[in-house]
CSV table of C-alpha atoms in Angstrom, one decimal:
chain,number,residue,atom,x,y,z
A,1,MET,CA,0.0,0.0,0.0
A,2,SER,CA,2.8,2.4,0.9
A,3,THR,CA,3.8,2.6,-2.8
A,4,ASN,CA,0.3,3.9,-3.5
A,5,GLU,CA,0.6,6.6,-0.7
A,6,TRP,CA,-0.6,10.1,-2.0
A,7,PRO,CA,2.3,12.4,-2.7
A,8,LEU,CA,3.1,15.2,-0.3
A,9,TRP,CA,2.5,18.9,-1.2
A,10,GLU,CA,3.6,22.1,0.4
A,11,VAL,CA,1.0,24.8,0.8
A,12,PHE,CA,1.6,28.5,0.3
A,13,ILE,CA,-1.1,31.1,1.1
A,14,ARG,CA,-1.5,34.8,0.2
A,15,SER,CA,-3.3,36.2,3.2
A,16,LYS,CA,-4.3,39.4,1.4
A,17,GLN,CA,-3.8,41.3,-1.8
A,18,GLY,CA,-0.4,42.9,-1.8
A,19,LEU,CA,1.4,40.3,0.3
A,20,ASN,CA,3.5,37.4,-0.7
A,21,HIS,CA,2.5,33.8,-0.6
A,22,LYS,CA,3.8,32.3,2.6
A,23,HIS,CA,4.4,28.6,3.6
A,24,VAL,CA,1.8,27.3,6.0
A,25,GLY,CA,2.3,23.6,6.0
A,26,SER,CA,1.9,20.5,3.9
A,27,LEU,CA,-0.6,17.8,3.1
A,28,ARG,CA,-1.1,14.7,1.1
A,29,ALA,CA,-3.3,14.6,-2.1
A,30,PRO,CA,-3.3,12.6,-5.3
A,31,ASP,CA,-3.0,15.4,-7.7
A,32,ALA,CA,-2.8,19.2,-7.8
A,33,GLU,CA,-6.6,19.9,-8.0
A,34,MET,CA,-7.2,17.9,-4.9
A,35,ALA,CA,-4.2,19.4,-3.2
A,36,LEU,CA,-5.7,22.8,-3.7
A,37,GLN,CA,-9.1,21.7,-2.5
A,38,ASN,CA,-7.7,20.0,0.6
A,39,ALA,CA,-5.4,23.0,1.3
A,40,ARG,CA,-8.6,25.2,1.3
A,41,ASP,CA,-10.3,23.0,3.7
A,42,VAL,CA,-7.3,22.4,6.0
A,43,TYR,CA,-5.5,25.7,5.9
A,44,THR,CA,-8.2,28.4,5.2
A,45,ARG,CA,-11.2,27.6,7.6
A,46,ARG,CA,-11.0,31.1,9.1
A,47,SER,CA,-10.4,33.6,6.2
A,48,GLU,CA,-6.6,33.0,6.2
A,49,GLY,CA,-6.3,33.6,2.6
A,50,ILE,CA,-7.3,34.8,-0.8
A,51,SER,CA,-5.0,32.7,-3.0
A,52,ILE,CA,-3.4,29.2,-2.5
A,53,TRP,CA,-0.3,27.7,-4.2
A,54,VAL,CA,0.5,24.0,-3.9
A,55,VAL,CA,3.8,22.4,-5.0
A,56,GLN,CA,4.9,18.9,-4.7
A,57,SER,CA,7.5,18.6,-1.9
A,58,ALA,CA,9.7,16.4,-4.0
A,59,LEU,CA,10.1,19.2,-6.5
A,60,ILE,CA,11.7,21.6,-3.9
A,61,THR,CA,15.4,22.0,-3.9
A,62,ALA,CA,16.7,23.2,-0.5
A,63,SER,CA,20.0,24.5,0.8
A,64,ASP,CA,21.6,22.2,3.4
A,65,PRO,CA,21.3,23.6,6.9
A,66,ALA,CA,24.6,21.9,7.8
A,67,ASP,CA,26.4,24.2,5.3
A,68,SER,CA,24.4,27.3,6.2
A,69,GLU,CA,27.4,29.0,8.0
A,70,ALA,CA,29.7,28.8,5.0
A,71,TYR,CA,26.9,29.2,2.5
A,72,PHE,CA,25.7,32.5,3.9
A,73,GLU,CA,29.1,33.8,5.1
A,74,PRO,CA,29.5,36.1,2.1
A,75,SER,CA,26.5,38.2,3.0
A,76,ASP,CA,27.6,38.3,6.8
A,77,SER,CA,31.1,39.5,6.1
A,78,LYS,CA,30.1,42.4,3.9
A,79,VAL,CA,29.0,44.9,6.4
A,80,TYR,CA,29.6,47.7,3.9
A,81,ARG,CA,26.3,46.6,2.2
A,82,HIS,CA,24.3,48.2,5.1
A,83,PRO,CA,23.8,51.9,5.3
A,84,THR,CA,24.8,52.0,9.0
A,85,PHE,CA,28.4,51.2,7.8
A,86,TYR,CA,28.9,54.7,6.6
A,87,ASP,CA,29.7,57.9,8.6
A,88,LEU,CA,27.6,60.9,7.8
A,89,PRO,CA,28.8,64.5,8.7
A,90,ASP,CA,26.7,66.2,11.4
A,91,GLY,CA,24.0,68.2,9.9
A,92,ILE,CA,22.7,65.4,7.6
A,93,GLU,CA,19.8,63.9,9.3
A,94,HIS,CA,18.1,61.9,6.6
A,95,MET,CA,19.9,60.0,3.8
B,1,MET,CA,36.6,9.8,15.7
B,2,GLU,CA,32.9,9.0,14.9
B,3,THR,CA,31.8,9.4,18.4
B,4,GLN,CA,33.7,12.6,18.8
B,5,THR,CA,31.9,14.2,15.9
B,6,GLN,CA,28.6,12.9,17.5
B,7,ASP,CA,29.5,14.5,20.8
B,8,LYS,CA,30.3,17.8,19.1
B,9,LEU,CA,27.1,17.8,17.2
B,10,ALA,CA,25.2,17.0,20.4
B,11,GLU,CA,27.0,19.7,22.2
B,12,LYS,CA,26.1,22.2,19.4
B,13,PHE,CA,22.5,21.0,19.4
B,14,GLN,CA,22.1,21.5,23.1
B,15,ALA,CA,23.6,25.0,22.8
B,16,LYS,CA,21.1,25.9,20.2
B,17,ILE,CA,18.2,24.6,22.4
B,18,ASP,CA,19.6,26.6,25.4
B,19,ALA,CA,19.6,29.7,23.3
B,20,ASP,CA,16.0,29.0,22.4
B,21,ILE,CA,16.9,28.6,18.6
B,22,LYS,CA,14.3,26.4,17.1
B,23,ILE,CA,15.2,23.0,15.5
B,24,GLU,CA,14.1,22.6,11.9
B,25,PRO,CA,13.5,19.3,9.9
B,26,ASN,CA,16.8,19.0,8.2
B,27,ASP,CA,19.0,20.1,11.1
B,28,TRP,CA,21.1,17.6,13.0
B,29,MET,CA,19.3,16.2,16.0
B,30,PRO,CA,20.0,13.3,18.5
B,31,ASP,CA,18.2,10.2,17.5
B,32,THR,CA,16.4,10.2,20.9
B,33,TYR,CA,15.2,13.7,20.4
B,34,ARG,CA,13.8,12.6,17.0
B,35,LYS,CA,12.2,9.5,18.5
B,36,THR,CA,10.6,11.4,21.4
B,37,LEU,CA,9.1,13.9,19.1
B,38,ILE,CA,7.8,11.2,16.6
B,39,ARG,CA,6.1,9.6,19.7
B,40,GLN,CA,4.7,12.8,21.2
B,41,ILE,CA,3.6,14.5,17.9
B,42,SER,CA,2.0,11.4,16.5
B,43,GLN,CA,0.3,10.6,19.8
B,44,HIS,CA,-1.0,14.2,19.7
B,45,ALA,CA,-2.2,13.7,16.0
B,46,HIS,CA,-4.0,10.5,16.9
B,47,SER,CA,-5.7,12.2,19.8
B,48,GLU,CA,-7.2,14.8,17.6
B,49,ILE,CA,-8.3,12.2,15.1
B,50,VAL,CA,-9.8,9.8,17.7
B,51,GLY,CA,-11.2,12.8,19.5
B,52,MET,CA,-13.6,13.4,16.8
B,53,LEU,CA,-15.4,10.0,17.7
B,54,PRO,CA,-17.1,10.9,21.1
B,55,GLU,CA,-18.2,14.2,19.7
B,56,GLY,CA,-19.3,13.0,16.3
B,57,ASN,CA,-21.6,10.8,18.3
B,58,TRP,CA,-23.8,13.7,19.0
B,59,ILE,CA,-23.8,15.7,15.8
B,60,THR,CA,-27.2,14.2,14.5
B,61,ARG,CA,-28.7,14.6,18.0
B,62,ALA,CA,-27.6,18.1,18.7
B,63,PRO,CA,-30.6,20.1,20.3
B,64,SER,CA,-30.6,22.9,17.9
B,65,LEU,CA,-29.4,23.9,14.4
B,66,ARG,CA,-27.0,26.4,16.1
B,67,ARG,CA,-25.4,23.7,18.3
B,68,LYS,CA,-25.2,21.3,15.3
B,69,ALA,CA,-23.4,23.8,13.2
B,70,VAL,CA,-21.0,24.6,16.0
B,71,LEU,CA,-20.3,21.0,16.7
B,72,LEU,CA,-19.7,20.1,13.1
B,73,ALA,CA,-17.3,23.1,13.0
B,74,LYS,CA,-15.4,22.0,16.0
B,75,VAL,CA,-15.1,18.3,14.9
B,76,GLN,CA,-13.9,19.6,11.5
B,77,ASP,CA,-11.3,21.6,13.3
B,78,GLU,CA,-10.1,18.5,15.2
B,79,ALA,CA,-9.6,16.8,11.8
B,80,GLY,CA,-7.7,19.7,10.5
B,81,HIS,CA,-5.5,19.6,13.8
B,82,GLY,CA,-4.8,16.0,13.2
B,83,LEU,CA,-3.7,16.7,9.7
B,84,TYR,CA,-1.3,19.6,10.8
B,85,LEU,CA,0.2,17.2,13.3
B,86,TYR,CA,0.6,14.3,10.9
B,87,SER,CA,2.5,16.6,8.6
B,88,ALA,CA,4.7,17.7,11.4
B,89,THR,CA,5.4,14.1,12.3
B,90,GLU,CA,6.3,13.4,8.6
B,91,THR,CA,9.0,16.1,8.8
B,92,LEU,CA,10.8,13.9,11.1
B,93,GLY,CA,11.3,11.2,8.4
B,94,VAL,CA,8.4,8.7,9.2
B,95,SER,CA,5.7,7.9,6.6
B,96,ARG,CA,2.2,8.9,7.4
B,97,GLU,CA,0.8,5.5,6.5
B,98,ASP,CA,3.2,3.9,9.1
B,99,THR,CA,2.3,6.5,11.7
B,100,ILE,CA,-1.5,5.6,11.3
B,101,ASP,CA,-0.7,2.0,11.3
B,102,ASP,CA,0.9,2.4,14.7
B,103,LEU,CA,-2.1,3.8,16.1
B,104,HIS,CA,-4.2,0.9,14.7
B,105,SER,CA,-1.9,-1.8,15.9
B,106,GLY,CA,-1.9,-0.1,19.4
B,107,LYS,CA,1.8,0.6,19.4
B,108,VAL,CA,1.3,4.3,19.8
B,109,LYS,CA,-1.4,5.6,22.1
B,110,TYR,CA,-3.8,8.6,22.0
B,111,SER,CA,-5.1,10.6,24.8
B,112,SER,CA,-6.9,8.3,27.2
B,113,ILE,CA,-9.8,10.8,27.7
B,114,PHE,CA,-11.2,9.7,24.5
B,115,ASN,CA,-11.8,6.2,25.7
B,116,TYR,CA,-14.8,7.4,27.9
B,117,PRO,CA,-18.2,7.4,26.4
B,118,THR,CA,-20.5,10.5,25.7
B,119,LEU,CA,-23.7,9.4,27.3
B,120,THR,CA,-25.7,12.6,27.2
B,121,TRP,CA,-25.6,16.0,25.4
B,122,ALA,CA,-24.2,17.5,28.6
B,123,ASP,CA,-21.0,15.5,27.9
B,124,ILE,CA,-20.5,17.5,24.8
B,125,GLY,CA,-20.4,20.6,27.0
B,126,ALA,CA,-18.1,18.9,29.5
B,127,ILE,CA,-15.8,17.8,26.8
B,128,GLY,CA,-15.5,21.3,25.2
B,129,TRP,CA,-15.1,23.1,28.5
B,130,LEU,CA,-12.9,20.6,30.4
B,131,VAL,CA,-11.2,18.3,27.9
B,132,ASP,CA,-10.5,21.1,25.4
B,133,GLY,CA,-9.7,23.4,28.3
B,134,ALA,CA,-7.1,20.8,29.6
B,135,ALA,CA,-5.8,20.4,26.0
B,136,ILE,CA,-5.4,24.2,25.5
B,137,MET,CA,-3.5,24.5,28.8
B,138,ASN,CA,-1.0,21.9,27.4
B,139,GLN,CA,-0.9,23.3,23.9
B,140,VAL,CA,-0.4,26.9,24.8
B,141,ALA,CA,2.8,25.8,26.6
B,142,LEU,CA,3.8,23.8,23.5
B,143,CYS,CA,3.6,26.8,21.2
B,144,ARG,CA,7.2,27.5,22.5
B,145,THR,CA,8.5,23.9,22.1
B,146,SER,CA,11.9,23.5,20.6
B,147,TYR,CA,10.9,21.8,17.4
B,148,GLY,CA,9.8,24.4,14.7
B,149,PRO,CA,7.1,22.4,12.7
B,150,TYR,CA,5.5,21.3,16.1
B,151,ALA,CA,5.5,24.8,17.5
B,152,ARG,CA,4.0,26.2,14.4
B,153,ALA,CA,1.2,23.7,14.3
B,154,MET,CA,0.5,24.4,18.0
B,155,VAL,CA,0.3,28.2,17.3
B,156,LYS,CA,-2.4,27.5,14.6
B,157,ILE,CA,-4.1,25.0,16.8
B,158,CYS,CA,-4.3,27.1,19.8
B,159,LYS,CA,-5.8,30.1,17.7
B,160,GLU,CA,-8.5,27.8,16.5
B,161,GLU,CA,-9.3,26.0,19.7
B,162,SER,CA,-10.2,29.1,21.8
B,163,PHE,CA,-13.8,28.7,20.5
B,164,HIS,CA,-13.9,25.0,21.4
B,165,GLN,CA,-13.7,25.7,25.2
B,166,ARG,CA,-16.1,28.5,25.0
B,167,GLN,CA,-18.8,26.6,23.1
B,168,GLY,CA,-18.5,23.8,25.7
B,169,TYR,CA,-18.8,26.1,28.7
B,170,GLU,CA,-21.7,27.8,27.0
B,171,ILE,CA,-23.5,24.5,26.7
B,172,MET,CA,-22.9,23.9,30.5
B,173,THR,CA,-24.1,27.4,31.3
B,174,THR,CA,-27.2,26.9,29.4
B,175,LEU,CA,-27.9,23.6,31.0
B,176,MET,CA,-27.3,25.0,34.5
B,177,ASN,CA,-29.7,27.9,33.7
B,178,GLY,CA,-32.3,25.3,32.7
B,179,THR,CA,-34.6,22.7,34.5
B,180,GLU,CA,-33.7,20.7,37.5
B,181,ALA,CA,-33.2,17.7,35.1
B,182,GLN,CA,-30.9,19.7,32.9
B,183,ARG,CA,-28.8,20.8,35.9
B,184,GLU,CA,-28.6,17.3,37.1
B,185,MET,CA,-27.4,16.2,33.5
B,186,ALA,CA,-24.7,18.9,33.6
B,187,GLN,CA,-23.5,17.9,37.0
B,188,ASP,CA,-23.4,14.3,36.0
B,189,ALA,CA,-21.2,15.1,33.1
B,190,MET,CA,-19.0,17.0,35.3
B,191,ASN,CA,-18.8,14.2,37.8
B,192,ARG,CA,-17.7,11.8,35.0
B,193,PHE,CA,-15.3,14.0,33.2
B,194,TRP,CA,-13.5,15.9,36.0
B,195,TRP,CA,-11.0,13.2,37.0
B,196,PRO,CA,-10.2,12.0,33.5
B,197,ALA,CA,-9.6,15.7,32.5
B,198,LEU,CA,-7.1,16.0,35.3
B,199,MET,CA,-5.4,12.6,34.1
B,200,MET,CA,-4.9,14.2,30.7
B,201,PHE,CA,-1.8,15.9,31.8
B,202,GLY,CA,-0.2,12.6,32.3
B,203,PRO,CA,1.6,10.9,35.3
B,204,SER,CA,2.8,13.1,38.2
B,205,ASP,CA,6.2,14.5,37.8
B,206,ALA,CA,7.8,11.9,40.1
B,207,GLU,CA,6.4,9.0,37.9
B,208,SER,CA,6.8,10.6,34.5
B,209,LYS,CA,9.7,8.8,32.7
B,210,HIS,CA,10.0,11.4,29.9
B,211,THR,CA,9.6,14.6,31.7
B,212,GLU,CA,13.2,15.4,32.6
B,213,GLN,CA,14.8,14.8,29.3
B,214,SER,CA,12.0,16.6,27.5
B,215,MET,CA,12.3,19.6,29.7
B,216,ARG,CA,16.1,19.7,28.9
B,217,TRP,CA,15.4,19.6,25.2
B,218,ARG,CA,12.6,22.1,25.7
B,219,ILE,CA,10.2,19.9,24.0
B,220,LYS,CA,8.1,20.4,27.1
B,221,ARG,CA,8.2,23.8,28.8
B,222,HIS,CA,6.1,22.9,32.0
B,223,THR,CA,5.9,19.6,33.9
B,224,ASN,CA,2.6,17.7,34.1
B,225,ASP,CA,1.9,18.7,37.6
B,226,GLU,CA,2.4,22.4,36.9
B,227,LEU,CA,0.0,22.3,34.0
B,228,ARG,CA,-2.5,20.2,36.0
B,229,GLN,CA,-2.4,22.8,38.8
B,230,SER,CA,-3.0,25.7,36.3
B,231,PHE,CA,-5.9,23.8,35.0
B,232,VAL,CA,-7.5,23.3,38.4
B,233,ASP,CA,-6.9,26.9,39.4
B,234,ALA,CA,-8.6,28.1,36.2
B,235,SER,CA,-11.5,25.7,36.2
B,236,VAL,CA,-12.7,25.8,39.9
B,237,PRO,CA,-14.0,29.4,39.6
B,238,GLN,CA,-15.7,28.7,36.2
B,239,ALA,CA,-17.5,25.7,37.8
B,240,GLU,CA,-18.6,27.8,40.9
B,241,LEU,CA,-19.8,30.7,38.7
B,242,ILE,CA,-22.5,28.6,37.1
B,243,GLY,CA,-23.2,26.4,40.1
B,244,LEU,CA,-21.4,23.2,39.3
B,245,LYS,CA,-19.8,21.2,42.0
B,246,ILE,CA,-16.2,19.8,41.6
B,247,PRO,CA,-16.5,16.1,42.5
B,248,ASP,CA,-13.7,16.3,45.0
B,249,PRO,CA,-14.2,16.5,48.8
B,250,ASN,CA,-10.5,17.4,49.3
B,251,LEU,CA,-10.6,20.4,47.0
B,252,VAL,CA,-9.7,23.5,48.9
B,253,TRP,CA,-8.1,26.8,48.3
B,254,ASN,CA,-4.6,27.1,49.9
B,255,GLU,CA,-3.9,30.6,50.7
B,256,ALA,CA,-0.2,29.9,51.4
B,257,ARG,CA,0.5,28.3,48.1
B,258,GLY,CA,-1.9,30.5,46.2
B,259,HIS,CA,-3.4,27.4,44.5
B,260,TYR,CA,-6.1,25.0,45.0
B,261,ASP,CA,-5.3,21.8,46.8
B,262,PHE,CA,-7.0,18.8,45.3
B,263,GLY,CA,-7.5,15.1,46.1
B,264,ALA,CA,-5.4,12.1,44.9
B,265,ILE,CA,-5.9,11.1,41.3
B,266,ASP,CA,-6.8,7.4,40.8
B,267,TRP,CA,-3.7,6.4,38.8
B,268,GLU,CA,-4.9,2.8,38.7
B,269,GLU,CA,-7.7,3.9,36.6
B,270,PHE,CA,-5.4,6.0,34.4
B,271,TRP,CA,-3.1,3.0,33.7
B,272,GLN,CA,-6.0,0.7,33.1
B,273,VAL,CA,-7.4,3.0,30.5
B,274,VAL,CA,-4.1,3.7,28.8
B,275,GLY,CA,-3.4,-0.1,28.8
B,276,GLY,CA,-6.5,-0.6,26.8
B,277,ASN,CA,-9.1,-1.5,29.4
B,278,GLY,CA,-11.1,1.7,29.3
B,279,PRO,CA,-14.8,1.7,28.4
B,280,CYS,CA,-14.4,2.5,24.7
B,281,ASN,CA,-10.8,1.6,23.8
B,282,LYS,CA,-11.8,-1.3,21.5
B,283,GLU,CA,-14.6,0.7,19.9
B,284,ARG,CA,-12.4,3.7,19.2
B,285,ILE,CA,-9.7,1.6,17.4
B,286,GLU,CA,-12.3,-0.4,15.5
B,287,ALA,CA,-13.8,2.7,14.1
B,288,ARG,CA,-10.4,4.1,12.9
B,289,VAL,CA,-9.4,0.8,11.3
B,290,LYS,CA,-12.9,0.6,9.6
B,291,ALA,CA,-12.5,4.1,8.2
B,292,LYS,CA,-9.2,3.3,6.8
B,293,GLU,CA,-10.1,-0.1,5.3
B,294,GLU,CA,-13.4,1.1,3.9
B,295,GLY,CA,-11.8,4.3,2.5
B,296,GLU,CA,-9.0,2.4,0.7
B,297,TRP,CA,-10.7,2.0,-2.6
B,298,VAL,CA,-11.4,5.7,-2.6
B,299,ARG,CA,-7.9,6.5,-2.1
B,300,GLU,CA,-6.7,4.1,-4.7
B,301,ALA,CA,-9.3,5.4,-7.2
B,302,ALA,CA,-8.2,8.9,-6.7
B,303,MET,CA,-4.5,7.9,-7.2
B,304,ALA,CA,-5.4,5.9,-10.4
B,305,TYR,CA,-7.3,9.0,-11.8
B,306,ALA,CA,-4.4,11.2,-11.0
B,307,LYS,CA,-1.9,8.9,-12.7
B,308,LYS,CA,-4.2,8.5,-15.8
B,309,HIS,CA,-4.5,12.2,-16.1
B,310,LYS,CA,-0.8,13.1,-15.7
B,311,SER,CA,0.2,14.3,-19.0
C-alpha cells in the first residue's frame, strides 16, 4: 500500500492582496487539483487567505542547513552593504 | 573519531536549544530527540483524530441547528489539527501510513480521555469546556516547544481551539440555567469528566519517565503537575460561577500556596485506560481501522485517476 501513498504537497497562502504567498504547512493529495481543495479545507477555515499555491514537496530543492554558515558567510562578512556602515557628517539627518 | 563528531554535534545541538533557537526538520538532532518527538507528535495527532469520535456521536442529535453547526465546525477543526500534526510528524522522516498503522496496532497511544463514552448531550459541554480546556493548557505551553514544525502547528491549533472551550462552557451554562433535570445532567457530566480531564496531563512528575529529558530539550516547557495545577486553578471558579460542584471532597483553596489543593488521582484507573481497558478503547480503534479499510478504494481510485490524467 505504501507505494500507493498520496504524494506530499507544500502549501503557500497569500493572506491578502499585496502580500507574498507564505508557506503554511503540507498535506497529502493524489493530484494538484485535490491538493488545492484540501489546502482550502485544511488551511483556510478562518479566512486566512485569498490565494493558494501548492507544489509537490519532492520538487523543492533546498539548501543544506549543515552548510548554512559557509553558505551565507559572503553576506555576513560584507557589512559595507548596510547603510549603517557609513559615517555621515553632522547636519545630515536623513539620507 | 565518529563518537567525537557525534559528541560535538550533540553539544552544538544543546547549545541551540539553550539559546531558544528552534530546531528545523533537516537540522542535525540526536536520535532520541527525533524518537521522542515522533512519539509525542504522532500521539497528539492520533488524539485529535480519535477525539472526533465521542463528539461525532452527538452531531445528529444536537438540540438545535446552532449547536449542530458549532459541533460540526469543532469536529472539522479536530480533523484539521490531526492533519497539521501528521504533517509535522512526517517532517521527522516517518511515513504517514506507518504512523497511522502504529495507532491501529496499538503501538502508539492517544489521549486516554477519548476512551470514555459520551452518554448525554451535557457530555459535549463537559468535553468542550474541560477536555479542550485541559488540551489548550497543554498546547499553549507547547507553542514554545523547541521543534519548529511542532511549535508552528501548535500556534495555529491554539488560535482555532479558543472557541472550542467557550462553546462547551456555553452548553454547560445553558444547562445550569435550565430545568432541574438539565442541571442534574450537567452535574453528572462534570462528575464523570473531571477526574479523567485531570489525568490528561499525564503521570505525576515523580512518575513521568519522559519529563526530565523533554524539559532539557525544551520539547516540554512545563511539567505535568504544573499544568494540571494551572488547569484546576482556572476551572474551579468557572464551575462555581455557574453552580457546578467539583466532585472532589478534598478540593480547597490554599492561601499559602496561592493554589487549590486537590484530592489524589486514581492512577490505577489511568493506567487501566491507557493499557486498553477503558470503556471505549476497543470501539475507538475499530472505528479508525474501519474508516481506513473502507476508504481504501477511494484513495486508490483517486490515485489511479491522478496517474491517468498526468500528461
